[in-house]
Steps between C-alpha positions, in 0.01 A plus 500: 500500500611850425649693792439879497809719508484786750578850390866591548513779760845653526580733790788728570602556138687824445416692185573829334258774411329461165588825328484591136874463464514151652203378296685589181792284613283192542509234231164329514463134419281405206332178396276258684455530873632219719298361790746659745457844340123459503498412870717804577253721310206353693683564827571860394134553414393354834735727694395802292135433584589477868702823504220691326221366722709525818725806456590516869613137531860388475462336160818421315586789266787457251524879454597723796221741591734798501588445135154412370287785365140510619371449145703188429322260269406171659646292215835674543496382861424146380781523244744600775394205716531257210839643404629455855386137505646371175214583262647753257182623334367849432186646653319465166599134477378445857169676427439299182599172667268565793207568266575174316526310829162627620340415166647147501406452866143608421476249213633212710274593793188515280589167339554335838158627611342348190692176554380477861141570393528231232614244756228615740235439232639152440586562134876519572558645151765753604818373662705725726739746336790330677414163339449589135801534268627816331327430170159467663566819697564683173186350346298635793661846469680458833858599590716206400776534760354645821715357782317375808724696739435820302125433516515445877706817551257705292207359696667604825542857376148519358342370821668775702296759310192637674196296383231687314133416450419138402503453126394229262731296283374684191602835651852377585649594164798713414365853459673783316685745714296804603602801702342478843595712801618291793420609858822622668602320822478688827843647568637596844545873571875484432471292185539649155240460224521167322556485121187490289392155396522449127210397279651156448515448878127573539404257227742242635350525853152447359608193306694345790197547724291306252762228483493475879122446493542235232764328713261474795226364276746251357587374848131430575459323167817299559362377833172396338686337214719308744192372685339387177819328383541328838140376492548376145820316593329346804204384288732346241698326773187353657370390162832336414501326837151359443594385152808325636291326766254378238784380280659311790163339578455392138853360493435302819177359357678396183775333701241315709320380188828378352586319824161325504535403137846356563369312803215351299739397224731343756212303654389374160854386422519320834165330443603388153831370636326302777251351252785397269687347794195299608449375146866398478478316833188318386668402175805376687285303742315336211828411330635342821184294545517386139866399542426302817211329332715398203769354727248293690354365178843399372568290812 
């Protein structure tokens, strides 16, 4: 069974301030993302959510507060964290990758909900995403290479979002980004104003809230599906046991019939042998009498 990989939380890492001059010196890595880079990005996004929702807490910050301007873009902060933890990607790459991760996670989550519902109905037409091969994933318009540890890490981040109103499965679709004002958190008297939340953040919060509701619904459906599967397995086991008992009974009856038939045959053979022996004795007795009679006549 797959074992989920926990998010890598690194503490005490010293970094430098992300200034315009240093960003020009960075050589960003291109090409496909590795699983390690993806997990670092998810960790950065998780920490960024925590620092924005809890500005007064001692959340790990890869950029010193004295060198960070108040209007710093959130994805620049994420880039700095990734850069300090071995993921040499730009803020645009991180933003695009995160959007792709959420979209893939949404597809896998919706498919798993449908698969659980299919098993609950007894049709069992849809197998789990983690069972089907890559070709079937492509045929079903699913991400072909979503790693289980990445899925688990994304689910952990999504579930930390504040849940919104309950939604239906049909409403849990990827919506286009819209500009929505986000309510600012209450700041202490000595705290400075927090940076404005971007339009992509508002849309992303709405979508992650929906995913969280879908996750709870999926858990309930998984429990019901497990009960149905267990009852089905128990019924099959009992039926197989009864069939085996009947088969053993039939086999015993057949063996008993064969034994009786063999016994009858054996008795018949014995009777025939005794009759033949008696006839032979009678013949021998007659021959002896005839011989004695002949000898007496000759004298």
